[in-house]
mmCIF file of C-alpha atoms in Angstrom:
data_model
loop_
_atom_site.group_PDB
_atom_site.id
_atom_site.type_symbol
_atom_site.label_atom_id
_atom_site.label_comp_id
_atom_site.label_asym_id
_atom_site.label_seq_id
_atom_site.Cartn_x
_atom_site.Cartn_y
_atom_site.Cartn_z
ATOM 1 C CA UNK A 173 0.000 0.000 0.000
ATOM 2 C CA UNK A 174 0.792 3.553 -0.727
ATOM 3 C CA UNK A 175 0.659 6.210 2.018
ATOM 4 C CA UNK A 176 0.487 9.744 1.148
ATOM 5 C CA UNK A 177 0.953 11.594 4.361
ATOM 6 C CA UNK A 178 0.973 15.758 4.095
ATOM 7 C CA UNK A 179 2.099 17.713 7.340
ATOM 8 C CA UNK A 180 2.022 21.356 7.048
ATOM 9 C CA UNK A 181 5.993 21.528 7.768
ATOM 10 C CA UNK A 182 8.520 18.218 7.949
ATOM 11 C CA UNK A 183 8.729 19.162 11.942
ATOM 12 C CA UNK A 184 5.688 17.789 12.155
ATOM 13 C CA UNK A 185 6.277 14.209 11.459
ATOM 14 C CA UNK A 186 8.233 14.336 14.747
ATOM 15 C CA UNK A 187 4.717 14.073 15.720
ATOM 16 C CA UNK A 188 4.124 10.766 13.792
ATOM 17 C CA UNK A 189 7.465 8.999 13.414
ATOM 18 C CA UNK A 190 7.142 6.302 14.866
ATOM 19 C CA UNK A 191 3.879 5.329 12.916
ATOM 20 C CA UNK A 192 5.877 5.915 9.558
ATOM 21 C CA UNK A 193 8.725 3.477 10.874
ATOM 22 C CA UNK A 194 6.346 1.038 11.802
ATOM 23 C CA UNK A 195 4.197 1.362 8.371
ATOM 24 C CA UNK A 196 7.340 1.451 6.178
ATOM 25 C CA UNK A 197 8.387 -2.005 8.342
ATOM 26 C CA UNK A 198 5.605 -3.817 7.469
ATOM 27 C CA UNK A 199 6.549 -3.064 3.778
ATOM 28 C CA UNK A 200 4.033 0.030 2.258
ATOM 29 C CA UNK A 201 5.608 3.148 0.603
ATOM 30 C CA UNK A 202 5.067 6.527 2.938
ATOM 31 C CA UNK A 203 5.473 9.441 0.918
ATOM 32 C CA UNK A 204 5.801 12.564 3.238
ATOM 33 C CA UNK A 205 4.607 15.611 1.803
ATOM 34 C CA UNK A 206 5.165 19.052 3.527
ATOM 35 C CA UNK A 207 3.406 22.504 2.961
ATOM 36 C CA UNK A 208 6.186 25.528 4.200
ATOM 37 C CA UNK A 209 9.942 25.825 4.834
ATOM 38 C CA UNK A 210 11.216 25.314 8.437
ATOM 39 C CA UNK A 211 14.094 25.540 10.299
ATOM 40 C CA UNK A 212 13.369 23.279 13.160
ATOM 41 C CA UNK A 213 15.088 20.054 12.169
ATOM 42 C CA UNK A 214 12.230 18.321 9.898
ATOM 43 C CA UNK A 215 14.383 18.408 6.818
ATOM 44 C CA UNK A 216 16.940 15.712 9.115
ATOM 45 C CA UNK A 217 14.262 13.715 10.237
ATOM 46 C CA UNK A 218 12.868 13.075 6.828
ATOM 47 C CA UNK A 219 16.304 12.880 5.541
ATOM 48 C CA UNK A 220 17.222 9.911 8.291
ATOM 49 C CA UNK A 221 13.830 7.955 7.759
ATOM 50 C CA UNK A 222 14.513 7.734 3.799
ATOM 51 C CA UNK A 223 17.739 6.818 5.051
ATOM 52 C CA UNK A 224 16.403 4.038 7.218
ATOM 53 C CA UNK A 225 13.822 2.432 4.581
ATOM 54 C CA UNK A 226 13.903 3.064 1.004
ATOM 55 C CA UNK A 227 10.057 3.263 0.691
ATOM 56 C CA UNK A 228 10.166 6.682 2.410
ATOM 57 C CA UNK A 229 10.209 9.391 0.078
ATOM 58 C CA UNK A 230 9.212 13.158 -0.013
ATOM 59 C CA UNK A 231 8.717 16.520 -1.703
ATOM 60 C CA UNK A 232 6.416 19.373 -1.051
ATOM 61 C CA UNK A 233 2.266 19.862 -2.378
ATOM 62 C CA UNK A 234 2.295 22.044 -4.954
ATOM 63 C CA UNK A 235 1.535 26.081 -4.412
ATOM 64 C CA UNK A 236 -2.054 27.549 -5.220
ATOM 65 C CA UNK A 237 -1.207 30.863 -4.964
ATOM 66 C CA UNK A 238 -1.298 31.666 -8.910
ATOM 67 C CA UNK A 239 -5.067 29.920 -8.637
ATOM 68 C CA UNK A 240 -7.519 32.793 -8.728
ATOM 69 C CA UNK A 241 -9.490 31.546 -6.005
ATOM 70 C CA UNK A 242 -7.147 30.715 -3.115
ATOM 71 C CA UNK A 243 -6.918 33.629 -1.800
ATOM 72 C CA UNK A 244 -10.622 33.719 -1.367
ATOM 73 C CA UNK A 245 -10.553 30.153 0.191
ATOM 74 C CA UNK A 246 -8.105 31.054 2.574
ATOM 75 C CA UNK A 247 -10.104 34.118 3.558
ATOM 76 C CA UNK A 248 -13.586 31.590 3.660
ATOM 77 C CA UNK A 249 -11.020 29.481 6.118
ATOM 78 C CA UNK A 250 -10.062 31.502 8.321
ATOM 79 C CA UNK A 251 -13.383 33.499 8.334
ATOM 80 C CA UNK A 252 -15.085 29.812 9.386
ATOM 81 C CA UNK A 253 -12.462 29.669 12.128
ATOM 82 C CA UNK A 254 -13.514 33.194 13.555
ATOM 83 C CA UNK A 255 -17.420 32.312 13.199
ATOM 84 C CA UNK A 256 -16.625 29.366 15.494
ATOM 85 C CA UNK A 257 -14.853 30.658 18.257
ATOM 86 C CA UNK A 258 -18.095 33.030 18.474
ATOM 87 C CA UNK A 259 -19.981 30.048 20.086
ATOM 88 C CA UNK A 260 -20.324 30.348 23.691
ATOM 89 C CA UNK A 261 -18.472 27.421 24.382
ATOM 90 C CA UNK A 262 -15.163 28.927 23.300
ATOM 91 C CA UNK A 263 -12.780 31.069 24.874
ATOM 92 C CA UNK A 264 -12.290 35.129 23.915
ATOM 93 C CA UNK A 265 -8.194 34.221 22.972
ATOM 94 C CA UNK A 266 -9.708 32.043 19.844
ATOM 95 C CA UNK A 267 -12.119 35.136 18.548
ATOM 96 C CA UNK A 268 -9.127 37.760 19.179
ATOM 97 C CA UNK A 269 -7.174 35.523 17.551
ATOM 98 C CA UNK A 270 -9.115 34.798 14.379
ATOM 99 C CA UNK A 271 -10.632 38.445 14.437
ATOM 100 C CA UNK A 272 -7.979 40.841 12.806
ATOM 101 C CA UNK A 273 -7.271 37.864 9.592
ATOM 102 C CA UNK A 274 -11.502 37.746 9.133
ATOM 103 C CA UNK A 275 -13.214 40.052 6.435
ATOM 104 C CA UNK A 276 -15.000 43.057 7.717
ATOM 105 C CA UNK A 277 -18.301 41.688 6.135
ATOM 106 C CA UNK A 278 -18.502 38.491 7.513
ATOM 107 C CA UNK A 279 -17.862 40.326 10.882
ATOM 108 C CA UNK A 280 -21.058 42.630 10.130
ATOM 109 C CA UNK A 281 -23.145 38.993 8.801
ATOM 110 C CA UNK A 282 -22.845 37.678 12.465
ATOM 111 C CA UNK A 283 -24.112 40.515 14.565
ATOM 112 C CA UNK A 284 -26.738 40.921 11.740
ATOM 113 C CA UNK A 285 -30.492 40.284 12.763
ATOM 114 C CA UNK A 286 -30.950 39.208 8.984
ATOM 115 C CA UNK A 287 -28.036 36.566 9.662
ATOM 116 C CA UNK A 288 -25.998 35.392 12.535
ATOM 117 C CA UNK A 289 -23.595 33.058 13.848
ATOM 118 C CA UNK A 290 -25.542 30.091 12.343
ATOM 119 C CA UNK A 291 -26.421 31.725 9.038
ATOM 120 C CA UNK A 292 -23.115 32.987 8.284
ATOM 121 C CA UNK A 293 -21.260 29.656 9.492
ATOM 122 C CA UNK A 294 -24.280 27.663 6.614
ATOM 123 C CA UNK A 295 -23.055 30.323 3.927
ATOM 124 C CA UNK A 296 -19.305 30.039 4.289
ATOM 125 C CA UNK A 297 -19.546 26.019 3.989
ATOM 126 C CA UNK A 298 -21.213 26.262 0.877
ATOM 127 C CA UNK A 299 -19.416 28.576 -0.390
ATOM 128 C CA UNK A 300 -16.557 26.344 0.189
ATOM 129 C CA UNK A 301 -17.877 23.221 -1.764
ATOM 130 C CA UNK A 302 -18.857 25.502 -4.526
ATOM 131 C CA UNK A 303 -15.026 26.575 -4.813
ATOM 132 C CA UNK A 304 -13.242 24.794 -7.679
ATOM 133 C CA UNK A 305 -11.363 21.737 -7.047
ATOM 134 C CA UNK A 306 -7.625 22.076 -7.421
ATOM 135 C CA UNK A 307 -6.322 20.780 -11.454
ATOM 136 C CA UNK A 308 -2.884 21.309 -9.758
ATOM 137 C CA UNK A 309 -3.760 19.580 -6.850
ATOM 138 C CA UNK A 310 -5.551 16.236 -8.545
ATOM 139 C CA UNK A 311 -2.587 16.392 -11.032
ATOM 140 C CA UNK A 312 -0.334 15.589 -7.944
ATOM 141 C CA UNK A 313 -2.280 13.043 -6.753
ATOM 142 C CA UNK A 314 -2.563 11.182 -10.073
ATOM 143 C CA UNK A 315 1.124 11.710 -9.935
ATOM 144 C CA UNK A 316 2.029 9.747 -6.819
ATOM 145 C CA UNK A 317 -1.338 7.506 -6.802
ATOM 146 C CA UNK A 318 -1.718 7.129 -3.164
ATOM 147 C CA UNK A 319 -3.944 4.255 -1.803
ATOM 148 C CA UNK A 320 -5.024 6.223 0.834
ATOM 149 C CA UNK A 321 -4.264 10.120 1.826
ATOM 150 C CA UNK A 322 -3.415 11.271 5.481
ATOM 151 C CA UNK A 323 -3.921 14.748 6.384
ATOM 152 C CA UNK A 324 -2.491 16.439 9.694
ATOM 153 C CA UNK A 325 -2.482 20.068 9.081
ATOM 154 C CA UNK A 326 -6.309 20.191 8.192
ATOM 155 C CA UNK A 327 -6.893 22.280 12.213
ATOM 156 C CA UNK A 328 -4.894 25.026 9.990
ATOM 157 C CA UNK A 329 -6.760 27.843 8.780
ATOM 158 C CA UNK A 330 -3.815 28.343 5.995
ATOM 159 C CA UNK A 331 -3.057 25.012 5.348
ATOM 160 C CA UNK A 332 -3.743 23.695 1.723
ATOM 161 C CA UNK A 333 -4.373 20.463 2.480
ATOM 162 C CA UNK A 334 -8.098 21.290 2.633
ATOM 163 C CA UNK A 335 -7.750 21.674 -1.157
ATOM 164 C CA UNK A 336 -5.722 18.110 -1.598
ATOM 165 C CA UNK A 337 -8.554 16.690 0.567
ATOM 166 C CA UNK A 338 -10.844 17.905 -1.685
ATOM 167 C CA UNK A 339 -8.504 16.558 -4.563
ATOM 168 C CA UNK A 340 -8.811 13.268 -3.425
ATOM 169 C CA UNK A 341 -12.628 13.240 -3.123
ATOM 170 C CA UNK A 342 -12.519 13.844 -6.827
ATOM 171 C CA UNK A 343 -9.916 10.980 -7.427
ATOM 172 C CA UNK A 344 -12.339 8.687 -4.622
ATOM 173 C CA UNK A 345 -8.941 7.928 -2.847
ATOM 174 C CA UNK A 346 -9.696 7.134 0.819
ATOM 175 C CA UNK A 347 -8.548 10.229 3.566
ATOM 176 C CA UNK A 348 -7.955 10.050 7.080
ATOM 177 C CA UNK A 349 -7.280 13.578 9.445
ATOM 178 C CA UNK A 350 -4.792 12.600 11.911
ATOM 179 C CA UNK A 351 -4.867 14.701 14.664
ATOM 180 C CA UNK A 352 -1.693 16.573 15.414
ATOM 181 C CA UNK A 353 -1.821 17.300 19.204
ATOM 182 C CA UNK A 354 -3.827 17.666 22.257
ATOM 183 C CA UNK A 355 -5.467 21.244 21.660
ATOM 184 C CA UNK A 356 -5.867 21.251 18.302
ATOM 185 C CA UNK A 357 -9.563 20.139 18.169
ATOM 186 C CA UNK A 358 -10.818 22.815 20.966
ATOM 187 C CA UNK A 359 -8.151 25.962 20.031
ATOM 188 C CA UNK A 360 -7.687 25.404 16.628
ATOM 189 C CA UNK A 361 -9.534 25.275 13.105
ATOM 190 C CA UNK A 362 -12.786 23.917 12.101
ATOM 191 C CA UNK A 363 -12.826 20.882 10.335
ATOM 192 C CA UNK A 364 -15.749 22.115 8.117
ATOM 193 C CA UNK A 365 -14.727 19.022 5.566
ATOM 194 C CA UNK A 366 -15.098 15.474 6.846
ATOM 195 C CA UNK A 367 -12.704 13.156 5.827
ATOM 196 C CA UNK A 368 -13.135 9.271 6.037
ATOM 197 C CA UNK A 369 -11.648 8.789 9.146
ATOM 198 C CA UNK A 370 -10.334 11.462 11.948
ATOM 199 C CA UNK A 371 -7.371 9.922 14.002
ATOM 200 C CA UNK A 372 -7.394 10.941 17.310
ATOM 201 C CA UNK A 373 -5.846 10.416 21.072
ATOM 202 C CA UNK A 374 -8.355 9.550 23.439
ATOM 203 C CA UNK A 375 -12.210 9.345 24.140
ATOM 204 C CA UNK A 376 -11.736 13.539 25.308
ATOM 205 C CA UNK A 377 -10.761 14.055 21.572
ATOM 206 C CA UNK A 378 -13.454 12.002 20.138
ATOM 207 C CA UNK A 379 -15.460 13.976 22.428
ATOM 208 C CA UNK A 380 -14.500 16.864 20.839
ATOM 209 C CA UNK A 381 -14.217 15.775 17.115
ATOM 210 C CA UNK A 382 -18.707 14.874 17.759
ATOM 211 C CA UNK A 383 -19.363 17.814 19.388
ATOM 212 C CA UNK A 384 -17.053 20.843 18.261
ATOM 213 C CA UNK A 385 -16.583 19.668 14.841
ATOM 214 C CA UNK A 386 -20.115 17.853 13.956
ATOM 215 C CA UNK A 387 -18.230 14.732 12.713
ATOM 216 C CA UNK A 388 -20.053 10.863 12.944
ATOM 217 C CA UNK A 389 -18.574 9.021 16.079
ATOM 218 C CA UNK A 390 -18.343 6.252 13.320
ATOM 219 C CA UNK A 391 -15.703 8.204 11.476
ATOM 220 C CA UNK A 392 -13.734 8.655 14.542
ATOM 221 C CA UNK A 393 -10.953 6.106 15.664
ATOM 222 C CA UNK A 394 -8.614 5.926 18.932
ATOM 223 C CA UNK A 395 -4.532 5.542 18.271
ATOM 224 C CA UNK A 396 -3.419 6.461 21.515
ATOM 225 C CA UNK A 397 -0.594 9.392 21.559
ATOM 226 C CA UNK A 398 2.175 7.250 19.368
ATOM 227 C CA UNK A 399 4.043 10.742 19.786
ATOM 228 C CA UNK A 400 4.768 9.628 23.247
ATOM 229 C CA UNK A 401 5.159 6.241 22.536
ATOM 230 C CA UNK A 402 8.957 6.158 22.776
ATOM 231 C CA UNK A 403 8.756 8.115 26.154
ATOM 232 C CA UNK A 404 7.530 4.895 28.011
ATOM 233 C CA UNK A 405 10.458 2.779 27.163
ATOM 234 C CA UNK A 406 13.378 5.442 27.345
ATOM 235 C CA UNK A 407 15.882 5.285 29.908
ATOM 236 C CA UNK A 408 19.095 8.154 30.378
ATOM 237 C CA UNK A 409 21.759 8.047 28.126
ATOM 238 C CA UNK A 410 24.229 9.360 31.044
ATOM 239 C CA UNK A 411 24.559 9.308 34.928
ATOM 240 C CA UNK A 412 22.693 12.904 36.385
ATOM 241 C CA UNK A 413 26.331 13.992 37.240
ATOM 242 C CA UNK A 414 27.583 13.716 33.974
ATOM 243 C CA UNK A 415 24.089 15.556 32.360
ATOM 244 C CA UNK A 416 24.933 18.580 35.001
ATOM 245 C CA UNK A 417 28.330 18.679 34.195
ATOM 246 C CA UNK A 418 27.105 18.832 30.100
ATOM 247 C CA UNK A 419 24.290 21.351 30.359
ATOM 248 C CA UNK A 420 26.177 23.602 33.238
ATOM 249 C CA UNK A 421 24.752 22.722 35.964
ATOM 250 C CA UNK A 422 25.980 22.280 39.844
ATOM 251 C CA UNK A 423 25.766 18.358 40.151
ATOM 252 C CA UNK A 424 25.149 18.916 44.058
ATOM 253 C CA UNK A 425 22.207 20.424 43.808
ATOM 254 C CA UNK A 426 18.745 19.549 42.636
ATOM 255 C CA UNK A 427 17.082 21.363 39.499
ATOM 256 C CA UNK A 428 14.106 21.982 37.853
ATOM 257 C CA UNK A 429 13.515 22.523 34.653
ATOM 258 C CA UNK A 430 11.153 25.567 33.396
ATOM 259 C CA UNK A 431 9.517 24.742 29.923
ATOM 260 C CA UNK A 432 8.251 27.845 27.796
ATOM 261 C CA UNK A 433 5.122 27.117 25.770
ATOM 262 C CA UNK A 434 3.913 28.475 22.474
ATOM 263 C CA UNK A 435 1.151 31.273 23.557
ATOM 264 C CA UNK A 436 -0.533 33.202 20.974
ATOM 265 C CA UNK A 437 -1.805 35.894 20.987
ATOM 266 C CA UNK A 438 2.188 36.815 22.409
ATOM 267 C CA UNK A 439 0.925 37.796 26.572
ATOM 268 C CA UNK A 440 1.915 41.279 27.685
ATOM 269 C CA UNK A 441 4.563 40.503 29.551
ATOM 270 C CA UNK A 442 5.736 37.852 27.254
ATOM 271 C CA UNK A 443 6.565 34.693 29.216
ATOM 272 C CA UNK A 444 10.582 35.534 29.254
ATOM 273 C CA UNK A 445 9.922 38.277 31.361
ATOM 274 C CA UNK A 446 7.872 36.111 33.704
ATOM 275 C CA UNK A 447 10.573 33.388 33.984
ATOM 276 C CA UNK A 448 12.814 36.381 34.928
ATOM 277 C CA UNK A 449 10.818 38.112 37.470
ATOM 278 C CA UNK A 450 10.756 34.397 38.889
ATOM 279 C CA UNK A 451 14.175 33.946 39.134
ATOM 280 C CA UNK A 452 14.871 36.977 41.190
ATOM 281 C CA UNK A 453 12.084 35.642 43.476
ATOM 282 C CA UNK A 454 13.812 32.247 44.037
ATOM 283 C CA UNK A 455 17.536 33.478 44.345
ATOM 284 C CA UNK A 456 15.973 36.548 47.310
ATOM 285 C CA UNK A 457 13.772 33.406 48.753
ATOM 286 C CA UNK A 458 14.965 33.024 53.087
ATOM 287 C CA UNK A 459 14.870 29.216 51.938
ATOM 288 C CA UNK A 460 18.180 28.575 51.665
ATOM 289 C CA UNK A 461 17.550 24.833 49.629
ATOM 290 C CA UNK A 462 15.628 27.518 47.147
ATOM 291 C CA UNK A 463 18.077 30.255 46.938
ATOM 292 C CA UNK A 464 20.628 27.564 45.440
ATOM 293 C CA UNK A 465 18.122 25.661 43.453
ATOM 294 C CA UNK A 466 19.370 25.116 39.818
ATOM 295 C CA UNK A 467 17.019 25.987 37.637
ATOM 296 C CA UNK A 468 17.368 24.489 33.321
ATOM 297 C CA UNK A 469 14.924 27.101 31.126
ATOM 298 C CA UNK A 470 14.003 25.347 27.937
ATOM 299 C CA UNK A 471 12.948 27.625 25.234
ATOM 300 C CA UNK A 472 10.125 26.561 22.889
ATOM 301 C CA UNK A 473 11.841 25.876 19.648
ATOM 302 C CA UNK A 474 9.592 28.200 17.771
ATOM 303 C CA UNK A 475 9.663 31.073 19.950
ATOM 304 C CA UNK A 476 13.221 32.089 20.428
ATOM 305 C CA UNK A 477 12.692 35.504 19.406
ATOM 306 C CA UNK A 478 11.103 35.993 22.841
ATOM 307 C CA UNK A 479 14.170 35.628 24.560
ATOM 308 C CA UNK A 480 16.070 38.682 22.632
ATOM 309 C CA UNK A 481 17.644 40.557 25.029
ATOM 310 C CA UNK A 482 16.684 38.412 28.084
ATOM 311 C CA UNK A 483 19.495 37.102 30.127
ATOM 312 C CA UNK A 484 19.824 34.326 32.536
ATOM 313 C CA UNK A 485 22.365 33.614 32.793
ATOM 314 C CA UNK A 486 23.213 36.727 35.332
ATOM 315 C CA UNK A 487 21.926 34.242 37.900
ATOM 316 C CA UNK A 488 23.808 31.278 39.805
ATOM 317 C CA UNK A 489 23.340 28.005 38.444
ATOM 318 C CA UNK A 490 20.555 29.035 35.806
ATOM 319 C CA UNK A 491 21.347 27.623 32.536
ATOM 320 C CA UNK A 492 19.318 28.292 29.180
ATOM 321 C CA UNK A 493 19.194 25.502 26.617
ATOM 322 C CA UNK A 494 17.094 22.719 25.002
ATOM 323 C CA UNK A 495 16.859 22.110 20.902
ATOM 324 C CA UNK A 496 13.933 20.848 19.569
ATOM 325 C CA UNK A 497 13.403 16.997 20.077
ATOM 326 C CA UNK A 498 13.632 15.419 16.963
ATOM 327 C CA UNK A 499 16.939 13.693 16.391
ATOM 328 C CA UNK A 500 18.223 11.250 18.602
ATOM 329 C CA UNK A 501 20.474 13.300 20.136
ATOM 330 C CA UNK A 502 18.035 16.214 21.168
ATOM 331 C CA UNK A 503 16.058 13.529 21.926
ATOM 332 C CA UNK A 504 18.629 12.425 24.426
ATOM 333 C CA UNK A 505 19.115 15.858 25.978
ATOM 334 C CA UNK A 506 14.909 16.508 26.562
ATOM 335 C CA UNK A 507 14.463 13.051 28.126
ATOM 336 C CA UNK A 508 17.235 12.987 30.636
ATOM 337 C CA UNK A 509 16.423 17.168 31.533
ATOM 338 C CA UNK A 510 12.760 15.340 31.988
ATOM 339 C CA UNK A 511 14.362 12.300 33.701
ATOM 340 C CA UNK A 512 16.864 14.155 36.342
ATOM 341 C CA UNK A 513 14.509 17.361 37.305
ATOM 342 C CA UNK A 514 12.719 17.534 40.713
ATOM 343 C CA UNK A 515 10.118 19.388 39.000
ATOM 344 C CA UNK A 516 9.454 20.531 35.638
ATOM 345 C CA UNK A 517 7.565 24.058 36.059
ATOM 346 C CA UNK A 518 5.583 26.007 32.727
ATOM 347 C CA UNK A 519 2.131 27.569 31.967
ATOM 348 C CA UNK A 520 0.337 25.550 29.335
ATOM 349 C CA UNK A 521 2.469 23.082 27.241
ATOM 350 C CA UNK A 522 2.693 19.543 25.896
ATOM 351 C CA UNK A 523 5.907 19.247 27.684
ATOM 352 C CA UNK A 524 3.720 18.960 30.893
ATOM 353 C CA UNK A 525 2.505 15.447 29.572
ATOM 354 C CA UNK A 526 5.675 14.428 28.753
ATOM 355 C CA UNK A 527 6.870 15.196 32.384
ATOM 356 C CA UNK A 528 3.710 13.410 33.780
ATOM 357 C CA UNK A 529 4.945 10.113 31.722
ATOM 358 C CA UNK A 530 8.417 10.498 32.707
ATOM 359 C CA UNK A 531 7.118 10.890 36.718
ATOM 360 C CA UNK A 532 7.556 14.235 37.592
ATOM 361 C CA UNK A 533 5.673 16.772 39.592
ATOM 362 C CA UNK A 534 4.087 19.391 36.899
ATOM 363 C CA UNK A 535 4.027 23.146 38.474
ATOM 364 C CA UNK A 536 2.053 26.285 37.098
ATOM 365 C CA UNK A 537 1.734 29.397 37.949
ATOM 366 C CA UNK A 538 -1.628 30.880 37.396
ATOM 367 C CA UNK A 539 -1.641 34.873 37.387
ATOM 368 C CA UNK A 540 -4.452 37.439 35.850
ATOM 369 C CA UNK A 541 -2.216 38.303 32.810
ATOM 370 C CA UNK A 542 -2.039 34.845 31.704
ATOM 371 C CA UNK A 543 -5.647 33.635 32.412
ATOM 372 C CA UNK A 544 -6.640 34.029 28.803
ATOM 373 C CA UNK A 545 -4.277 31.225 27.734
ATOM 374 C CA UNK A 546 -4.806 29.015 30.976
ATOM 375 C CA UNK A 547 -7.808 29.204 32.713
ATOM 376 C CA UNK A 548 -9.725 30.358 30.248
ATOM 377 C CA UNK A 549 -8.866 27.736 27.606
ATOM 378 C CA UNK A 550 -10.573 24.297 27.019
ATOM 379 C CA UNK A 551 -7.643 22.384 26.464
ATOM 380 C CA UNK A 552 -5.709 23.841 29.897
ATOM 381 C CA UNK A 553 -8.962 22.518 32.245
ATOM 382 C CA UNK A 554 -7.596 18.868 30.628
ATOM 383 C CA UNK A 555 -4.600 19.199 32.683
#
């Protein structure tokens, strides 16, 4: 069997390696397709598993953007996305978020008498299936001749894999939405299209996939997390002395590890400044066990712009580092900072279920200037 399966970047599949390994081991051909450039290590992963099994094989889905009507469909997207978060269900952060990229008129149709939420929600889905299907788009199908297409960027408003879904409802070829990670069915886009099949976690998720996204429980199916698969089994690749001694810490003394997350809209003060103000509380604490604690800051791979002009390492045993987990060796590094912490300390992140599978305590702080990305959201209540 043939496995077309589209991310919106290669970093993605660091989401759903292990399912590729295991599917190119029992002897189909996975062709990953990506969507945008990245810098996050993606291009190496896809690199190594083409390296590992010769039925691996990749390139990118082919631009719309000289298509007269994409930039209309992205628009109808994103405009969907905005007349969702209006339900009452959903937090303000999603409308805010969706607000400024939706068209002034679609804005007026839901606050008009004549229309509303429901109305204008009905007329963007039709207008949607009454949008061409891509030529470009069922040209590249015909090209690779999938047996069945997987989808994990489809909770992206900009994504074009909505198009190559529709692509291969014209071609008949089967399509399953996998599910990319743990808030992307309550914070993210609608999935206004059904596919065959939508891939998900857990019964929460299916849940959500019923009830936020109107899908047919029948067309939903439980994997489990196979992103955290190879967390269960891992063990540390070096004694906690010689991990201290790599990353710069004081081997005598316990540390915890402080994982940034990916909050958008950015929170006035961004969460840099927050780790900072923290650090000045912990090193002035009476506690003298506190006042030495070492502390490892992770930055969030995609968000290292916060940190300009932030520094850390003006404090005793505070160390700043972490890459992205998606070679081996980063790999290595994120699991034993997981492994040899006391405590691993954030405000809403994936890296807190990691910690929780690895054993350790998960810490939050929860102040007003951050309640619209923790309290506030659906996916936060879950922890």
């Amino acid at each position: 069997m043939k496995v077309l399966f589209a991310a919106l970047h290669y970093a993605h599949f660091r989401n759903f390696d292990s399912a590729v390994r295991d599917l190119a081991a029992r002897g189909h051909h996975v062709h990953l397709a990506d969507e945008e450039p990245e810098s996050l290590g993606g291009q190496e992963l896809v690199d190594e598993l083409a390296a590992e099994h010769s039925s691996i094989t990749s390139d990118r889905i082919p631009s719309l953007d000289h298509e007269r009507w994409s930039d209309a469909a992205r628009r109808m997207r994103e405009s969907l996305t905005y007349v969702r978060a209006l339900e009452p269900r959903y937090p303000d952060k999603l409308r805010v978020r969706a607000e400024e990229r939706t068209a002034r008129i679609v804005r007026w149709a839901t606050r008009s008498p004549g229309m509303g939420r429901v109305a204008t929600r009905a007329a963007l889905t039709q207008f949607e299936r009454l949008l061409p299907t891509s030529a470009d788009m069922v040209a590249y199908l015909r090209r690779h001749s999938p047996d069945v297409v997987v989808l994990s960027a489809l909770t992206y408003s900009r994504s074009r894999q909505h198009d190559l879904l529709k692509a291969a409802r014209a071609l008949n070829l089967p399509i399953a939405a996998a599910i990319l990670s743990w808030d992307h069915l309550s914070s993210k886009a609608l999935l206004h299209m059904a596919p065959d099949m939508v891939l998900v976690w857990n019964d929460r998720q299916r849940q959500e996939a019923v009830d936020m996204h109107g899908l047919p429980s029948e067309r939903v199916a439980l994997t489990g997390a196979q992103c955290y698969d190879h967390w269960f089994t891992r063990t540390p690749t070096r004694s906690r002395k010689e991990f201290c001694r790599a990353v710069g810490l004081r081997p005598d003394r316990p540390f915890v590890l402080w994982v940034h997350s990916a909050l958008t809209p950015t929170p006035d003060p961004p969460e840099p400044q927050l780790v900072v103000r923290w650090l000045e509380a912990l090193r002035a604490h009476p506690d003298g066990s506190l006042r030495e604690l070492g502390v490892l800051v992770r930055p969030h791979p995609e968000r290292l712009k916060e940190w300009k002009g932030i520094q850390v390492d003006r404090f005793a045993n505070v160390v700043f580092r972490g890459r992205n987990p998606i070679d081996r060796s980063a790999r290595d590094d994120y699991f034993d900072s997981l492994y040899y912490s006391s405590a691993v300390i954030g405000l809403v992140t994936s890296a807190f279920l990691e910690a929780a599978i690895v054993g350790r305590q998960v810490l939050t702080v929860t102040l007003p200037e951050y309640r619209l990305h923790q309290e506030e959201m659906i996916h936060f209540q879950y922890l």
